GROMACS .gro file of C-alpha atoms in nm:
model
  436
    1MET     CA    1  -2.537  -1.902   0.783
    2ASP     CA    2  -2.501  -2.057   0.438
    3ALA     CA    3  -2.152  -1.999   0.293
    4THR     CA    4  -2.206  -2.179  -0.037
    5ILE     CA    5  -2.025  -2.022  -0.332
    6THR     CA    6  -2.227  -2.007  -0.654
    7GLY     CA    7  -2.182  -1.899  -1.016
    8THR     CA    8  -2.081  -2.029  -1.357
    9SER     CA    9  -1.855  -1.746  -1.475
   10ALA     CA   10  -1.553  -1.587  -1.308
   11ALA     CA   11  -1.745  -1.265  -1.245
   12GLU     CA   12  -2.043  -1.451  -1.092
   13ILE     CA   13  -1.817  -1.659  -0.865
   14ALA     CA   14  -1.626  -1.350  -0.751
   15ASP     CA   15  -1.954  -1.165  -0.684
   16SER     CA   16  -2.077  -1.464  -0.482
   17VAL     CA   17  -1.768  -1.464  -0.259
   18ARG     CA   18  -1.792  -1.086  -0.222
   19GLY     CA   19  -2.155  -1.116  -0.112
   20LEU     CA   20  -2.079  -1.392   0.137
   21ARG     CA   21  -1.802  -1.178   0.282
   22GLU     CA   22  -2.026  -0.872   0.312
   23ARG     CA   23  -2.302  -1.073   0.484
   24GLY     CA   24  -2.057  -1.225   0.730
   25ALA     CA   25  -2.095  -1.581   0.605
   26LEU     CA   26  -1.723  -1.568   0.521
   27ARG     CA   27  -1.500  -1.393   0.773
   28PRO     CA   28  -1.138  -1.275   0.766
   29GLY     CA   29  -0.905  -1.574   0.781
   30ASP     CA   30  -1.164  -1.823   0.650
   31ALA     CA   31  -1.019  -2.063   0.394
   32LEU     CA   32  -1.175  -2.085   0.049
   33PRO     CA   33  -1.196  -2.412  -0.148
   34SER     CA   34  -0.898  -2.497  -0.363
   35VAL     CA   35  -0.926  -2.408  -0.730
   36ARG     CA   36  -0.969  -2.774  -0.819
   37GLU     CA   37  -1.236  -2.829  -0.554
   38LEU     CA   38  -1.430  -2.514  -0.645
   39ALA     CA   39  -1.424  -2.597  -1.017
   40ALA     CA   40  -1.552  -2.950  -0.949
   41THR     CA   41  -1.826  -2.831  -0.714
   42LEU     CA   42  -1.956  -2.566  -0.954
   43GLY     CA   43  -1.901  -2.772  -1.268
   44VAL     CA   44  -1.681  -2.507  -1.431
   45ASN     CA   45  -1.343  -2.508  -1.599
   46ARG     CA   46  -1.043  -2.476  -1.366
   47ASN     CA   47  -0.936  -2.158  -1.547
   48THR     CA   48  -1.272  -2.002  -1.457
   49ALA     CA   49  -1.207  -2.065  -1.087
   50VAL     CA   50  -0.853  -1.928  -1.121
   51ALA     CA   51  -0.988  -1.613  -1.288
   52ALA     CA   52  -1.244  -1.566  -1.010
   53TYR     CA   53  -0.982  -1.588  -0.737
   54ARG     CA   54  -0.758  -1.353  -0.939
   55GLN     CA   55  -1.037  -1.092  -0.950
   56LEU     CA   56  -1.087  -1.124  -0.575
   57ALA     CA   57  -0.714  -1.092  -0.507
   58GLN     CA   58  -0.691  -0.783  -0.727
   59ALA     CA   59  -0.973  -0.629  -0.524
   60GLY     CA   60  -0.790  -0.711  -0.200
   61LEU     CA   61  -1.070  -0.940  -0.080
   62VAL     CA   62  -0.863  -1.258  -0.061
   63VAL     CA   63  -0.499  -1.343  -0.004
   64SER     CA   64  -0.311  -1.633  -0.156
   65ARG     CA   65  -0.088  -1.819   0.090
   66GLY     CA   66   0.073  -2.061  -0.153
   67ARG     CA   67   0.033  -2.420  -0.043
   68ALA     CA   68  -0.178  -2.303   0.250
   69GLY     CA   69  -0.446  -2.198   0.002
   70THR     CA   70  -0.654  -1.884  -0.039
   71VAL     CA   71  -0.819  -1.708   0.254
   72ILE     CA   72  -1.049  -1.413   0.310
   73SER     CA   73  -0.833  -1.106   0.377
   74GLY     CA   74  -0.842  -0.886   0.686
   75GLY     CA   75  -0.765  -1.143   0.953
   76ALA     CA   76  -0.475  -1.136   1.193
   77PRO     CA   77  -0.249  -0.830   1.166
   78VAL     CA   78   0.035  -0.875   0.920
   79ALA     CA   79   0.380  -0.873   1.074
   80GLN     CA   80   0.566  -0.553   0.990
   81GLU     CA   81   0.915  -0.422   1.049
   82GLY     CA   82   0.975  -0.126   1.277
   83VAL     CA   83   0.912   0.020   1.618
   84ALA     CA   84   0.620  -0.131   1.810
   85ASP     CA   85   0.378   0.056   2.038
   86THR     CA   86   0.477  -0.123   2.357
   87VAL     CA   87   0.605  -0.066   2.710
   88LEU     CA   88   0.845  -0.358   2.661
   89ARG     CA   89   1.211  -0.309   2.565
   90ASP     CA   90   1.190  -0.356   2.188
   91VAL     CA   91   1.456  -0.584   2.039
   92ALA     CA   92   1.237  -0.678   1.742
   93SER     CA   93   1.239  -0.361   1.533
   94GLY     CA   94   1.524  -0.420   1.287
   95ASN     CA   95   1.590  -0.045   1.289
   96PRO     CA   96   1.924   0.129   1.248
   97ASP     CA   97   2.052   0.330   1.543
   98PRO     CA   98   1.924   0.689   1.498
   99ALA     CA   99   2.239   0.821   1.663
  100LEU     CA  100   2.440   0.674   1.374
  101ILE     CA  101   2.234   0.826   1.091
  102PRO     CA  102   2.415   1.130   0.943
  103ASP     CA  103   2.257   1.470   1.001
  104PRO     CA  104   2.138   1.598   0.659
  105THR     CA  105   2.142   1.964   0.767
  106PRO     CA  106   2.489   2.051   0.623
  107ALA     CA  107   2.390   1.905   0.284
  108LEU     CA  108   2.050   2.076   0.261
  109GLY     CA  109   2.194   2.414   0.172
  110ARG     CA  110   2.391   2.265  -0.119
  111ILE     CA  111   2.099   2.099  -0.299
  112VAL     CA  112   1.879   2.401  -0.373
  113GLY     CA  113   1.877   2.479  -0.743
  114ARG     CA  114   1.652   2.527  -1.042
  115PRO     CA  115   1.304   2.378  -0.991
  116VAL     CA  116   1.235   2.053  -1.175
  117LEU     CA  117   0.938   2.065  -1.415
  118TYR     CA  118   0.715   1.802  -1.575
  119GLY     CA  119   0.876   1.601  -1.850
  120GLU     CA  120   1.236   1.636  -1.731
  121PRO     CA  121   1.465   1.333  -1.676
  122VAL     CA  122   1.344   1.111  -1.394
  123ILE     CA  123   1.685   1.064  -1.234
  124ASP     CA  124   1.917   1.345  -1.130
  125ALA     CA  125   2.224   1.346  -1.354
  126GLY     CA  126   2.478   1.365  -1.072
  127LEU     CA  127   2.323   1.080  -0.878
  128GLN     CA  128   2.293   0.872  -1.194
  129GLN     CA  129   2.662   0.904  -1.279
  130TRP     CA  130   2.775   0.836  -0.921
  131THR     CA  131   2.548   0.531  -0.893
  132ARG     CA  132   2.661   0.388  -1.225
  133GLU     CA  133   3.026   0.402  -1.116
  134TRP     CA  134   2.938   0.253  -0.775
  135MET     CA  135   2.750  -0.039  -0.923
  136LEU     CA  136   2.987  -0.106  -1.212
  137ALA     CA  137   3.268  -0.156  -0.962
  138ASP     CA  138   3.079  -0.461  -0.832
  139LEU     CA  139   2.874  -0.562  -1.136
  140PRO     CA  140   3.077  -0.488  -1.451
  141ARG     CA  141   2.805  -0.499  -1.716
  142ASP     CA  142   2.824  -0.289  -2.033
  143ASP     CA  143   2.444  -0.288  -2.053
  144LEU     CA  144   2.382  -0.156  -1.698
  145HIS     CA  145   2.123   0.123  -1.676
  146VAL     CA  146   2.047   0.315  -1.355
  147VAL     CA  147   1.688   0.366  -1.237
  148VAL     CA  148   1.567   0.543  -0.922
  149THR     CA  149   1.265   0.432  -0.716
  150SER     CA  150   1.098   0.524  -0.387
  151GLY     CA  151   1.281   0.263  -0.184
  152ALA     CA  152   1.371  -0.103  -0.227
  153VAL     CA  153   1.020  -0.235  -0.163
  154ASP     CA  154   0.885  -0.004  -0.433
  155ALA     CA  155   1.155  -0.126  -0.669
  156VAL     CA  156   1.073  -0.493  -0.607
  157GLU     CA  157   0.700  -0.434  -0.655
  158ARG     CA  158   0.757  -0.253  -0.985
  159LEU     CA  159   1.010  -0.509  -1.107
  160LEU     CA  160   0.769  -0.796  -1.047
  161ALA     CA  161   0.475  -0.608  -1.198
  162GLN     CA  162   0.664  -0.530  -1.520
  163ALA     CA  163   0.776  -0.890  -1.569
  164LEU     CA  164   0.506  -1.117  -1.422
  165THR     CA  165   0.133  -1.181  -1.428
  166ARG     CA  166  -0.077  -1.304  -1.139
  167ASP     CA  167  -0.019  -1.665  -1.036
  168ASP     CA  168   0.337  -1.657  -1.170
  169ALA     CA  169   0.590  -1.816  -0.933
  170VAL     CA  170   0.866  -1.623  -0.755
  171ALA     CA  171   1.161  -1.782  -0.572
  172LEU     CA  172   1.210  -1.634  -0.225
  173GLU     CA  173   1.471  -1.711   0.038
  174ASP     CA  174   1.331  -1.910   0.330
  175PRO     CA  175   1.332  -1.764   0.593
  176CYS     CA  176   1.255  -1.440   0.411
  177PHE     CA  177   1.241  -1.062   0.454
  178LEU     CA  178   0.888  -0.964   0.559
  179SER     CA  179   0.837  -0.701   0.289
  180SER     CA  180   0.928  -0.947   0.014
  181ILE     CA  181   0.674  -1.196   0.148
  182HIS     CA  182   0.401  -0.929   0.156
  183THR     CA  183   0.489  -0.790  -0.188
  184VAL     CA  184   0.473  -1.131  -0.353
  185ARG     CA  185   0.154  -1.245  -0.183
  186LEU     CA  186  -0.038  -0.919  -0.221
  187GLY     CA  187   0.068  -0.904  -0.585
  188GLY     CA  188  -0.103  -1.237  -0.643
  189TYR     CA  189   0.217  -1.425  -0.723
  190ARG     CA  190   0.311  -1.768  -0.588
  191ALA     CA  191   0.601  -1.774  -0.345
  192VAL     CA  192   0.834  -2.071  -0.391
  193PRO     CA  193   1.064  -2.112  -0.088
  194VAL     CA  194   1.437  -2.166  -0.136
  195ALA     CA  195   1.622  -2.269   0.178
  196VAL     CA  196   1.903  -2.052   0.313
  197ASP     CA  197   2.207  -2.190   0.495
  198GLU     CA  198   2.523  -2.022   0.625
  199GLU     CA  199   2.647  -1.948   0.272
  200GLY     CA  200   2.320  -1.808   0.143
  201MET     CA  201   2.056  -1.944  -0.092
  202THR     CA  202   2.107  -2.318  -0.148
  203VAL     CA  203   2.189  -2.462  -0.490
  204ASP     CA  204   1.944  -2.752  -0.463
  205GLY     CA  205   1.672  -2.516  -0.348
  206LEU     CA  206   1.723  -2.279  -0.641
  207ARG     CA  207   1.737  -2.568  -0.888
  208ALA     CA  208   1.407  -2.704  -0.755
  209ALA     CA  209   1.247  -2.360  -0.778
  210LEU     CA  210   1.358  -2.321  -1.139
  211ASP     CA  211   1.224  -2.669  -1.217
  212ALA     CA  212   0.893  -2.552  -1.065
  213GLY     CA  213   0.881  -2.271  -1.322
  214VAL     CA  214   0.966  -1.958  -1.125
  215ARG     CA  215   0.991  -1.647  -1.341
  216ALA     CA  216   1.177  -1.434  -1.087
  217VAL     CA  217   1.430  -1.489  -0.809
  218ILE     CA  218   1.469  -1.244  -0.520
  219SER     CA  219   1.801  -1.275  -0.339
  220THR     CA  220   1.979  -1.083  -0.065
  221PRO     CA  221   2.353  -1.105  -0.138
  222ARG     CA  222   2.462  -0.957   0.197
  223ALA     CA  223   2.312  -0.939   0.547
  224GLN     CA  224   2.014  -1.153   0.451
  225ASN     CA  225   1.712  -1.062   0.658
  226PRO     CA  226   1.642  -1.230   0.899
  227THR     CA  227   1.944  -1.464   0.914
  228GLY     CA  228   2.225  -1.213   0.856
  229VAL     CA  229   2.415  -1.449   0.625
  230SER     CA  230   2.594  -1.332   0.311
  231LEU     CA  231   2.652  -1.519  -0.012
  232SER     CA  232   2.994  -1.677  -0.024
  233PRO     CA  233   3.184  -1.639  -0.354
  234ALA     CA  234   3.178  -2.017  -0.404
  235ARG     CA  235   2.802  -2.038  -0.346
  236ALA     CA  236   2.738  -1.743  -0.575
  237ALA     CA  237   2.937  -1.911  -0.852
  238ALA     CA  238   2.740  -2.235  -0.810
  239LEU     CA  239   2.410  -2.046  -0.822
  240ARG     CA  240   2.517  -1.858  -1.135
  241ALA     CA  241   2.595  -2.191  -1.300
  242VAL     CA  242   2.240  -2.312  -1.228
  243LEU     CA  243   2.091  -1.986  -1.358
  244ALA     CA  244   2.297  -1.998  -1.678
  245ASP     CA  245   2.031  -2.223  -1.833
  246HIS     CA  246   1.759  -1.971  -1.743
  247PRO     CA  247   1.884  -1.637  -1.882
  248TYR     CA  248   1.539  -1.475  -1.896
  249VAL     CA  249   1.440  -1.546  -1.536
  250LEU     CA  250   1.443  -1.207  -1.364
  251ILE     CA  251   1.710  -1.191  -1.090
  252ILE     CA  252   1.642  -0.925  -0.826
  253GLU     CA  253   1.924  -0.866  -0.578
  254ASP     CA  254   1.832  -0.653  -0.278
  255ASP     CA  255   2.171  -0.534  -0.152
  256HIS     CA  256   2.013  -0.330   0.128
  257PHE     CA  257   2.318  -0.329   0.359
  258SER     CA  258   2.570  -0.233   0.089
  259LEU     CA  259   2.781   0.046   0.246
  260LEU     CA  260   2.746  -0.103   0.595
  261SER     CA  261   2.839  -0.459   0.509
  262ARG     CA  262   3.164  -0.617   0.624
  263HIS     CA  263   3.146  -0.871   0.341
  264PRO     CA  264   3.236  -0.838  -0.028
  265TYR     CA  265   2.950  -0.835  -0.276
  266ALA     CA  266   2.890  -1.172  -0.443
  267SER     CA  267   2.624  -1.193  -0.712
  268LEU     CA  268   2.382  -1.435  -0.876
  269ILE     CA  269   2.389  -1.219  -1.189
  270GLY     CA  270   2.612  -1.379  -1.450
  271PRO     CA  271   2.792  -1.184  -1.726
  272THR     CA  272   2.539  -1.288  -1.993
  273HIS     CA  273   2.219  -1.302  -1.789
  274ARG     CA  274   1.947  -1.114  -1.976
  275ARG     CA  275   1.708  -0.990  -1.704
  276TYR     CA  276   1.846  -0.855  -1.378
  277ALA     CA  277   1.826  -0.575  -1.121
  278LEU     CA  278   2.071  -0.488  -0.846
  279ILE     CA  279   1.888  -0.272  -0.590
  280ARG     CA  280   2.065  -0.059  -0.331
  281SER     CA  281   1.853   0.153  -0.100
  282VAL     CA  282   1.994   0.422   0.129
  283SER     CA  283   1.763   0.362   0.426
  284LYS     CA  284   2.003   0.164   0.645
  285PHE     CA  285   2.277   0.429   0.642
  286LEU     CA  286   2.101   0.759   0.553
  287GLY     CA  287   1.780   0.676   0.738
  288PRO     CA  288   1.446   0.503   0.668
  289ASP     CA  289   1.280   0.838   0.587
  290MET     CA  290   1.511   0.873   0.284
  291CYS     CA  291   1.268   0.676   0.068
  292LEU     CA  292   1.505   0.622  -0.221
  293ALA     CA  293   1.662   0.322  -0.387
  294LEU     CA  294   1.883   0.285  -0.691
  295ALA     CA  295   1.863  -0.005  -0.932
  296GLY     CA  296   2.117  -0.116  -1.190
  297THR     CA  297   1.933  -0.313  -1.457
  298ASP     CA  298   1.946  -0.444  -1.809
  299PRO     CA  299   1.808  -0.204  -2.075
  300THR     CA  300   1.475  -0.383  -2.122
  301THR     CA  301   1.404  -0.394  -1.751
  302ALA     CA  302   1.504  -0.028  -1.716
  303GLU     CA  303   1.261   0.073  -1.990
  304ARG     CA  304   0.979  -0.127  -1.836
  305LEU     CA  305   1.051   0.013  -1.492
  306ALA     CA  306   1.026   0.365  -1.634
  307MET     CA  307   0.689   0.274  -1.787
  308ARG     CA  308   0.568   0.142  -1.451
  309LEU     CA  309   0.673   0.470  -1.288
  310SER     CA  310   0.520   0.708  -1.543
  311PRO     CA  311   0.145   0.657  -1.473
  312GLY     CA  312   0.189   0.676  -1.095
  313THR     CA  313   0.429   0.890  -0.895
  314THR     CA  314   0.600   0.993  -1.223
  315TRP     CA  315   0.935   1.054  -1.054
  316VAL     CA  316   1.119   1.043  -0.725
  317SER     CA  317   1.171   1.390  -0.578
  318HIS     CA  318   1.484   1.548  -0.722
  319LEU     CA  319   1.539   1.728  -0.393
  320LEU     CA  320   1.557   1.387  -0.226
  321GLN     CA  321   1.789   1.259  -0.498
  322ARG     CA  322   2.019   1.559  -0.466
  323LEU     CA  323   2.024   1.524  -0.088
  324ALA     CA  324   2.123   1.158  -0.115
  325HIS     CA  325   2.390   1.242  -0.372
  326ALA     CA  326   2.528   1.528  -0.160
  327GLN     CA  327   2.560   1.300   0.142
  328LEU     CA  328   2.699   1.000  -0.044
  329THR     CA  329   2.976   1.211  -0.195
  330ASP     CA  330   3.062   1.388   0.133
  331ALA     CA  331   3.379   1.256   0.297
  332ASP     CA  332   3.254   1.326   0.649
  333VAL     CA  333   2.926   1.142   0.586
  334ARG     CA  334   3.105   0.844   0.433
  335ALA     CA  335   3.337   0.833   0.736
  336ARG     CA  336   3.033   0.837   0.963
  337ILE     CA  337   2.878   0.549   0.765
  338ALA     CA  338   3.203   0.355   0.802
  339ARG     CA  339   3.198   0.411   1.179
  340ALA     CA  340   2.836   0.293   1.189
  341ALA     CA  341   2.938  -0.025   1.006
  342GLU     CA  342   3.210  -0.089   1.264
  343HIS     CA  343   2.964  -0.025   1.547
  344TYR     CA  344   2.700  -0.270   1.422
  345ALA     CA  345   2.960  -0.539   1.358
  346ALA     CA  346   3.127  -0.493   1.697
  347ARG     CA  347   2.804  -0.486   1.900
  348ASN     CA  348   2.665  -0.792   1.725
  349ALA     CA  349   2.993  -0.979   1.767
  350ALA     CA  350   3.006  -0.900   2.138
  351PHE     CA  351   2.648  -1.017   2.188
  352THR     CA  352   2.719  -1.334   1.990
  353GLU     CA  353   3.018  -1.412   2.214
  354ALA     CA  354   2.810  -1.354   2.526
  355LEU     CA  355   2.545  -1.594   2.397
  356ALA     CA  356   2.805  -1.855   2.302
  357ALA     CA  357   2.934  -1.846   2.658
  358ARG     CA  358   2.584  -1.951   2.767
  359GLY     CA  359   2.558  -2.226   2.503
  360ILE     CA  360   2.331  -2.030   2.268
  361ARG     CA  361   2.431  -2.017   1.902
  362THR     CA  362   2.377  -1.756   1.633
  363VAL     CA  363   2.437  -1.798   1.260
  364SER     CA  364   2.443  -1.427   1.181
  365THR     CA  365   2.743  -1.276   1.009
  366ASP     CA  366   2.619  -0.932   0.903
  367GLY     CA  367   2.330  -0.688   0.934
  368LEU     CA  368   2.134  -0.495   1.195
  369SER     CA  369   2.001  -0.803   1.376
  370LEU     CA  370   2.103  -1.148   1.499
  371TRP     CA  371   1.942  -1.483   1.417
  372VAL     CA  372   1.950  -1.669   1.747
  373GLN     CA  373   1.907  -2.047   1.756
  374LEU     CA  374   1.716  -2.200   2.047
  375ASP     CA  375   1.645  -2.540   2.202
  376THR     CA  376   1.278  -2.447   2.231
  377THR     CA  377   1.017  -2.304   1.997
  378ALA     CA  378   1.057  -1.938   1.911
  379ARG     CA  379   0.706  -1.842   2.019
  380ALA     CA  380   0.750  -2.007   2.358
  381ALA     CA  381   1.079  -1.823   2.409
  382ALA     CA  382   0.929  -1.493   2.292
  383GLU     CA  383   0.645  -1.530   2.543
  384ARG     CA  384   0.892  -1.600   2.825
  385LEU     CA  385   1.096  -1.296   2.726
  386MET     CA  386   0.781  -1.085   2.718
  387ARG     CA  387   0.715  -1.175   3.079
  388ARG     CA  388   1.067  -1.049   3.155
  389GLY     CA  389   1.009  -0.717   2.979
  390TRP     CA  390   1.140  -0.784   2.625
  391LEU     CA  391   0.967  -0.771   2.286
  392ALA     CA  392   1.139  -1.022   2.055
  393ARG     CA  393   1.048  -1.133   1.704
  394PRO     CA  394   0.993  -1.509   1.657
  395GLY     CA  395   1.131  -1.668   1.344
  396ASP     CA  396   0.790  -1.808   1.244
  397GLU     CA  397   0.699  -1.471   1.094
  398PHE     CA  398   0.972  -1.510   0.832
  399LEU     CA  399   0.900  -1.869   0.725
  400LEU     CA  400   0.752  -1.967   0.388
  401ASP     CA  401   0.757  -2.347   0.401
  402GLU     CA  402   0.424  -2.446   0.557
  403THR     CA  403   0.557  -2.795   0.636
  404ALA     CA  404   0.870  -2.682   0.822
  405GLY     CA  405   0.714  -2.685   1.168
  406PRO     CA  406   0.755  -2.415   1.434
  407SER     CA  407   1.065  -2.199   1.421
  408ARG     CA  408   1.341  -2.232   1.680
  409HIS     CA  409   1.498  -1.894   1.605
  410LEU     CA  410   1.451  -1.541   1.731
  411ARG     CA  411   1.558  -1.236   1.536
  412LEU     CA  412   1.699  -0.981   1.780
  413THR     CA  413   1.811  -0.622   1.720
  414VAL     CA  414   2.065  -0.560   1.995
  415HIS     CA  415   2.316  -0.306   1.862
  416ASP     CA  416   2.166  -0.018   2.062
  417LEU     CA  417   2.152  -0.194   2.401
  418THR     CA  418   2.355  -0.061   2.691
  419ASP     CA  419   2.604  -0.296   2.855
  420ALA     CA  420   2.362  -0.347   3.145
  421GLU     CA  421   2.074  -0.424   2.907
  422THR     CA  422   2.295  -0.662   2.712
  423ALA     CA  423   2.386  -0.857   3.026
  424ARG     CA  424   2.023  -0.875   3.134
  425LEU     CA  425   1.898  -0.988   2.793
  426VAL     CA  426   2.163  -1.261   2.772
  427ASP     CA  427   2.056  -1.389   3.116
  428ASP     CA  428   1.688  -1.376   3.020
  429LEU     CA  429   1.756  -1.551   2.687
  430ALA     CA  430   1.941  -1.829   2.865
  431ALA     CA  431   1.639  -1.877   3.092
  432ALA     CA  432   1.389  -1.854   2.804
  433ALA     CA  433   1.577  -2.079   2.563
  434VAL     CA  434   1.542  -2.403   2.757
  435ARG     CA  435   1.398  -2.701   2.573
  436GLY     CA  436   1.021  -2.717   2.574
   0.00000   0.00000   0.00000
């Protein structure tokens, strides 16, 4: 079947690709010509080809994969966080332990009040004041404004949309949190990988990304997902020095593990940086179903975020906001969160020690999961573990650099394993991690 793309305008080219897709000449996962190649073949300006691909991306018909090019959407299932439908013992989910999530029942009776009507303030006054004090303790900025969104992923999507246009470049940690990868790619932005080591985002990597023209940087200051590393104060200072020459590049810090972290907060956001957002969701300690995140931003970003919210969901439920505020200011709930933090740290440390005794190394220092280093490829190890009854997540799913080769890491969520399961998984990992 002929799969030749035709047209002389962006609309005609986009219609041609759409027709080829509908007729089956182009199938999910098929690669499209590069912009340069398509423009040369059709005898059109490069900007015309770019506009055609932009129209197709906006319609969800194609997906940009950075250096890997543009492909027809709808191919292999996209890797997602969470519980899998499987008979295997799932150590891939990245979920918090449900037994450690505070019961909201005692707080529910305290949040009922006057109904909220259209046109009222978007953020609940009590939550706003509490959040401002919480964030100012770590990020002392006189210009900090508090905004509420429906979770951290929603916040990142809105932040990018208010600051960027399609094809703009965004610096992402590599390896990277799955939702950040999806948000950037589905938004039509270009992901620029910045390597992560045991102190966080690398200075050389960030400098190269800024030289490449990125307009936004997404960083995880603590418990980076998937590696678990946290920014060291020295590394954060070095990164701030690099960013000092780029005050209008939007810095987005996703401090998702905030109240559970065993590490102090270190920030990329300098005292005079002009565009920034510190995001703290409540999902890790109050539960994933509490779809709420709080962002401390500069005034311009706060105003633009509010504009992005107004034509859509309009506001985040005030009942949800009041529930979060009631729990976050409850001494018993905060004590429970502190005990959860101790539990995750202790269980991960014990598992790390057990692996070290078998010659297997982890680089994780914080978070819900461990980043386990292997002598074999991650996919080979994951397949061997599957045959032994385990569902593990290979590191390849988190990689951005197309030239890096296959991953040799697994991300494992082990904090809820029994002692017997822990011993069995360590034995099975030792058998699966052999060189090959």
